[in-house]
Amino acid sequence: MKLPIFAANWKMNHGPTDARAFMKSFLAHYPRQHDRKVLFFPNALSVTTVADAVRERPDLEVGVQNVHFEDKGAFTGENSAPMARDAGATHVLVGHSERRHVFGESDEAAGRKVQAALRAGLTPVLCVGELLAEREAGDTEAVVLRQLRAGIAGLDAQQVAGMLFAYEPVWAIGTGRTATPGDANTVHQAIRAALREAIGERAMGVPILYGGSVSRSNAPQLLAEEEVDGVLVGGASLDADGWNAIVRA
Ligand code: 13P
């Protein structure tokens, strides 16, 4: 059985001081749970703060929101996968819609970042999702599967089986507009089918998270869907009490 996964993407919020205060408050009210996993994706400057806070808690892990695909070199302003690992990260978001659409990251770059993450021993969380215009044109599945296939190109079955995936429709991110649980499940089924095509039955054990305006009120219905194995939460993960309510869903 897959444990449900609750992932907080803090985006460009909570520097080390806020992150420390958040973790202190969250940990005080959230004792260890054995039936779910909670992941935190703080900004890179707060990773060590969060990693230190969760050191005694195997049910809680920390990741970075992005890495460069090279391990080191003259790339001012970037962070690499080995550095993220050194700072205490176990996971990395790759191809988040803001990376793709605000920073112009290509499908191919996302694929290289997945490989860099795996080289460093980090678990990549490959994010895929369509724009509103693409959904309205009936291209949701084509876009999502194109991103997915580029993200796992060149990997072997064992590597893909160890990854996480997140479906985040771009029109649902930060807009208060969530995909219906049924719509989310339909896209998750398409992702599962593509993974099955790529790696066979092992695809059944790969977690697929949903993200996009997830809140404490809609999280339970989304998680009740057969193919929704967890949630990736932005805005509603920024407040320690609110996040506690979601992870107890
Ligand atoms: P919101 O939950 O703020 O819509 O953000 C979703 C997201 O992008 C998580 O990665």
GROMACS .gro file of C-alpha atoms and ligand atoms in nm:
model
  259
    1MET     CA    1   0.000   0.000   0.000
    2LYS     CA    2   0.124   0.347  -0.090
    3LEU     CA    3   0.134   0.592   0.198
    4PRO     CA    4  -0.045   0.917   0.112
    5ILE     CA    5   0.200   1.202   0.058
    6PHE     CA    6   0.143   1.561   0.167
    7ALA     CA    7   0.391   1.799   0.008
    8ALA     CA    8   0.426   2.167   0.095
    9ASN     CA    9   0.574   2.392  -0.174
   10TRP     CA   10   0.653   2.719  -0.001
   11LYS     CA   11   0.771   2.877  -0.326
   12MET     CA   12   0.951   3.210  -0.253
   13ASN     CA   13   0.823   3.240   0.105
   14HIS     CA   14   0.960   3.166   0.453
   15GLY     CA   15   1.328   3.253   0.485
   16PRO     CA   16   1.527   3.078   0.761
   17THR     CA   17   1.375   3.281   1.047
   18ASP     CA   18   1.015   3.217   0.938
   19ALA     CA   19   1.095   2.857   0.849
   20ARG     CA   20   1.232   2.793   1.199
   21ALA     CA   21   0.921   2.942   1.359
   22PHE     CA   22   0.693   2.746   1.127
   23MET     CA   23   0.864   2.414   1.207
   24LYS     CA   24   0.861   2.480   1.580
   25SER     CA   25   0.488   2.543   1.574
   26PHE     CA   26   0.411   2.257   1.332
   27LEU     CA   27   0.617   1.998   1.521
   28ALA     CA   28   0.458   2.095   1.851
   29HIS     CA   29   0.115   2.000   1.716
   30TYR     CA   30   0.197   1.719   1.476
   31PRO     CA   31   0.329   1.404   1.647
   32ARG     CA   32   0.484   1.131   1.434
   33GLN     CA   33   0.236   0.961   1.200
   34HIS     CA   34   0.308   0.618   1.050
   35ASP     CA   35   0.038   0.619   0.784
   36ARG     CA   36   0.143   0.922   0.579
   37LYS     CA   37   0.449   1.109   0.461
   38VAL     CA   38   0.498   1.484   0.476
   39LEU     CA   39   0.746   1.664   0.251
   40PHE     CA   40   0.856   2.027   0.279
   41PHE     CA   41   0.991   2.222  -0.017
   42PRO     CA   42   1.129   2.546   0.129
   43ASN     CA   43   1.343   2.787  -0.073
   44ALA     CA   44   1.708   2.679  -0.096
   45LEU     CA   45   1.821   2.919   0.179
   46SER     CA   46   1.584   2.755   0.430
   47VAL     CA   47   1.660   2.392   0.346
   48THR     CA   48   1.914   2.337   0.623
   49THR     CA   49   1.680   2.499   0.876
   50VAL     CA   50   1.397   2.261   0.786
   51ALA     CA   51   1.632   1.962   0.753
   52ASP     CA   52   1.764   2.027   1.104
   53ALA     CA   53   1.408   2.055   1.238
   54VAL     CA   54   1.299   1.717   1.095
   55ARG     CA   55   1.617   1.525   1.178
   56GLU     CA   56   1.443   1.309   1.442
   57ARG     CA   57   1.130   1.259   1.234
   58PRO     CA   58   1.144   0.989   0.964
   59ASP     CA   59   0.784   1.074   0.866
   60LEU     CA   60   0.895   1.423   0.756
   61GLU     CA   61   1.139   1.501   0.475
   62VAL     CA   62   1.269   1.805   0.296
   63GLY     CA   63   1.341   1.886  -0.065
   64VAL     CA   64   1.446   2.174  -0.289
   65GLN     CA   65   1.222   2.345  -0.543
   66ASN     CA   66   1.470   2.333  -0.829
   67VAL     CA   67   1.826   2.236  -0.918
   68HIS     CA   68   2.059   2.305  -1.208
   69PHE     CA   69   2.131   2.006  -1.430
   70GLU     CA   70   2.508   2.043  -1.391
   71ASP     CA   71   2.671   1.930  -1.066
   72LYS     CA   72   2.894   2.239  -1.032
   73GLY     CA   73   3.052   2.519  -1.228
   74ALA     CA   74   3.013   2.879  -1.338
   75PHE     CA   75   2.633   2.913  -1.306
   76THR     CA   76   2.588   3.217  -1.086
   77GLY     CA   77   2.274   3.203  -0.873
   78GLU     CA   78   2.207   2.833  -0.928
   79ASN     CA   79   2.211   2.536  -0.689
   80SER     CA   80   2.306   2.181  -0.784
   81ALA     CA   81   2.163   1.846  -0.684
   82PRO     CA   82   2.475   1.734  -0.489
   83MET     CA   83   2.464   2.064  -0.295
   84ALA     CA   84   2.095   2.013  -0.217
   85ARG     CA   85   2.172   1.667  -0.091
   86ASP     CA   86   2.458   1.801   0.120
   87ALA     CA   87   2.219   2.057   0.272
   88GLY     CA   88   1.985   1.777   0.386
   89ALA     CA   89   1.740   1.750   0.096
   90THR     CA   90   1.608   1.410  -0.008
   91HIS     CA   91   1.371   1.528  -0.284
   92VAL     CA   92   1.362   1.788  -0.560
   93LEU     CA   93   1.073   1.938  -0.755
   94VAL     CA   94   1.148   1.932  -1.126
   95GLY     CA   95   0.955   2.113  -1.397
   96HIS     CA   96   0.718   2.297  -1.166
   97SER     CA   97   0.484   2.510  -1.377
   98GLU     CA   98   0.647   2.830  -1.251
   99ARG     CA   99   0.984   2.700  -1.367
  100ARG     CA  100   0.835   2.611  -1.706
  101HIS     CA  101   0.617   2.919  -1.761
  102VAL     CA  102   0.780   3.200  -1.562
  103PHE     CA  103   1.142   3.096  -1.621
  104GLY     CA  104   1.102   2.934  -1.961
  105GLU     CA  105   1.232   2.591  -1.863
  106SER     CA  106   1.196   2.337  -2.143
  107ASP     CA  107   1.079   1.976  -2.129
  108GLU     CA  108   1.434   1.878  -2.219
  109ALA     CA  109   1.584   2.081  -1.931
  110ALA     CA  110   1.342   1.912  -1.693
  111GLY     CA  111   1.466   1.575  -1.818
  112ARG     CA  112   1.827   1.674  -1.754
  113LYS     CA  113   1.735   1.792  -1.404
  114VAL     CA  114   1.569   1.459  -1.329
  115GLN     CA  115   1.893   1.287  -1.430
  116ALA     CA  116   2.100   1.524  -1.216
  117ALA     CA  117   1.875   1.454  -0.918
  118LEU     CA  118   1.906   1.079  -0.960
  119ARG     CA  119   2.285   1.103  -0.997
  120ALA     CA  120   2.296   1.281  -0.662
  121GLY     CA  121   2.068   1.030  -0.491
  122LEU     CA  122   1.772   1.268  -0.467
  123THR     CA  123   1.415   1.163  -0.544
  124PRO     CA  124   1.280   1.377  -0.829
  125VAL     CA  125   0.918   1.492  -0.816
  126LEU     CA  126   0.841   1.557  -1.183
  127CYS     CA  127   0.563   1.814  -1.219
  128VAL     CA  128   0.345   1.825  -1.529
  129GLY     CA  129   0.036   2.024  -1.621
  130GLU     CA  130  -0.146   2.205  -1.898
  131LEU     CA  131  -0.228   2.574  -1.950
  132LEU     CA  132  -0.593   2.680  -1.962
  133ALA     CA  133  -0.576   2.734  -2.339
  134GLU     CA  134  -0.435   2.384  -2.383
  135ARG     CA  135  -0.716   2.235  -2.174
  136GLU     CA  136  -0.977   2.429  -2.369
  137ALA     CA  137  -0.825   2.307  -2.695
  138GLY     CA  138  -0.861   1.947  -2.572
  139ASP     CA  139  -0.485   1.902  -2.546
  140THR     CA  140  -0.453   1.825  -2.174
  141GLU     CA  141  -0.346   1.466  -2.212
  142ALA     CA  142  -0.110   1.537  -2.504
  143VAL     CA  143   0.068   1.814  -2.312
  144VAL     CA  144   0.093   1.625  -1.985
  145LEU     CA  145   0.222   1.308  -2.149
  146ARG     CA  146   0.473   1.501  -2.364
  147GLN     CA  147   0.614   1.660  -2.045
  148LEU     CA  148   0.613   1.323  -1.871
  149ARG     CA  149   0.795   1.136  -2.149
  150ALA     CA  150   1.059   1.409  -2.186
  151GLY     CA  151   1.107   1.405  -1.809
  152ILE     CA  152   1.182   1.033  -1.793
  153ALA     CA  153   1.363   0.996  -2.127
  154GLY     CA  154   1.669   0.776  -2.102
  155LEU     CA  155   1.592   0.643  -1.753
  156ASP     CA  156   1.566   0.276  -1.670
  157ALA     CA  157   1.260   0.120  -1.509
  158GLN     CA  158   1.412   0.114  -1.163
  159GLN     CA  159   1.488   0.486  -1.176
  160VAL     CA  160   1.136   0.575  -1.290
  161ALA     CA  161   0.984   0.345  -1.028
  162GLY     CA  162   1.165   0.542  -0.757
  163MET     CA  163   1.031   0.880  -0.867
  164LEU     CA  164   0.724   1.082  -0.772
  165PHE     CA  165   0.499   1.266  -1.015
  166ALA     CA  166   0.272   1.564  -0.964
  167TYR     CA  167  -0.012   1.676  -1.188
  168GLU     CA  168  -0.066   2.049  -1.150
  169PRO     CA  169  -0.297   2.210  -1.405
  170VAL     CA  170  -0.150   2.557  -1.452
  171TRP     CA  171  -0.495   2.722  -1.447
  172ALA     CA  172  -0.555   2.580  -1.097
  173ILE     CA  173  -0.233   2.707  -0.938
  174GLY     CA  174  -0.285   2.998  -0.701
  175THR     CA  175  -0.621   3.077  -0.859
  176GLY     CA  176  -0.862   2.923  -0.611
  177ARG     CA  177  -0.988   2.712  -0.903
  178THR     CA  178  -0.928   2.341  -0.840
  179ALA     CA  179  -0.972   2.057  -1.085
  180THR     CA  180  -1.271   1.851  -0.977
  181PRO     CA  181  -1.159   1.530  -0.809
  182GLY     CA  182  -1.294   1.342  -1.111
  183ASP     CA  183  -1.101   1.556  -1.361
  184ALA     CA  184  -0.783   1.517  -1.159
  185ASN     CA  185  -0.833   1.141  -1.145
  186THR     CA  186  -0.882   1.121  -1.523
  187VAL     CA  187  -0.547   1.287  -1.589
  188HIS     CA  188  -0.381   1.076  -1.319
  189GLN     CA  189  -0.514   0.765  -1.497
  190ALA     CA  190  -0.353   0.883  -1.821
  191ILE     CA  191  -0.023   0.942  -1.638
  192ARG     CA  192  -0.045   0.596  -1.480
  193ALA     CA  193  -0.114   0.438  -1.819
  194ALA     CA  194   0.189   0.615  -1.973
  195LEU     CA  195   0.408   0.503  -1.682
  196ARG     CA  196   0.282   0.149  -1.726
  197GLU     CA  197   0.372   0.161  -2.090
  198ALA     CA  198   0.721   0.278  -1.990
  199ILE     CA  199   0.799   0.049  -1.697
  200GLY     CA  200   0.522  -0.211  -1.675
  201GLU     CA  201   0.348  -0.314  -1.355
  202ARG     CA  202   0.595  -0.127  -1.132
  203ALA     CA  203   0.410   0.185  -1.239
  204MET     CA  204   0.130   0.087  -1.002
  205GLY     CA  205   0.347   0.171  -0.700
  206VAL     CA  206   0.456   0.516  -0.821
  207PRO     CA  207   0.295   0.804  -0.630
  208ILE     CA  208   0.109   1.064  -0.839
  209LEU     CA  209   0.024   1.383  -0.646
  210TYR     CA  210  -0.231   1.647  -0.739
  211GLY     CA  211  -0.158   2.018  -0.698
  212GLY     CA  212  -0.348   2.338  -0.768
  213SER     CA  213  -0.546   2.532  -0.507
  214VAL     CA  214  -0.557   2.238  -0.266
  215SER     CA  215  -0.707   2.345   0.067
  216ARG     CA  216  -0.814   2.184   0.391
  217SER     CA  217  -1.171   2.167   0.257
  218ASN     CA  218  -1.100   2.001  -0.081
  219ALA     CA  219  -0.802   1.780   0.015
  220PRO     CA  220  -1.011   1.490   0.151
  221GLN     CA  221  -1.222   1.459  -0.168
  222LEU     CA  222  -0.914   1.477  -0.391
  223LEU     CA  223  -0.735   1.213  -0.184
  224ALA     CA  224  -1.040   0.988  -0.198
  225GLU     CA  225  -0.985   0.943  -0.573
  226GLU     CA  226  -0.833   0.610  -0.669
  227GLU     CA  227  -0.535   0.754  -0.857
  228VAL     CA  228  -0.461   1.055  -0.633
  229ASP     CA  229  -0.179   0.940  -0.404
  230GLY     CA  230  -0.109   1.273  -0.241
  231VAL     CA  231  -0.125   1.649  -0.272
  232LEU     CA  232   0.126   1.922  -0.355
  233VAL     CA  233   0.017   2.239  -0.181
  234GLY     CA  234   0.131   2.598  -0.229
  235GLY     CA  235  -0.058   2.881  -0.059
  236ALA     CA  236  -0.241   2.664   0.194
  237SER     CA  237   0.088   2.518   0.321
  238LEU     CA  238   0.230   2.850   0.440
  239ASP     CA  239   0.053   2.862   0.773
  240ALA     CA  240   0.159   2.596   1.028
  241ASP     CA  241  -0.190   2.539   1.172
  242GLY     CA  242  -0.355   2.531   0.831
  243TRP     CA  243  -0.095   2.286   0.704
  244ASN     CA  244  -0.143   2.071   1.011
  245ALA     CA  245  -0.516   2.053   0.932
  246ILE     CA  246  -0.443   1.944   0.573
  247VAL     CA  247  -0.192   1.673   0.664
  248ARG     CA  248  -0.440   1.525   0.908
  249ALA     CA  249  -0.696   1.492   0.624
  25013P     P1  250  -0.138   2.660  -0.482
  25013P     O1  251  -0.171   2.551  -0.384
  25013P     O2  252  -0.106   2.791  -0.418
  25013P     O3  253  -0.242   2.670  -0.592
  25013P     O4  254  -0.002   2.617  -0.555
  25013P     C1  255   0.006   2.489  -0.610
  25013P     C2  256   0.145   2.460  -0.647
  25013P     O5  257   0.200   2.518  -0.740
  25013P     C3  258   0.219   2.366  -0.564
  25013P     O6  259   0.339   2.329  -0.624
   0.00000   0.00000   0.00000
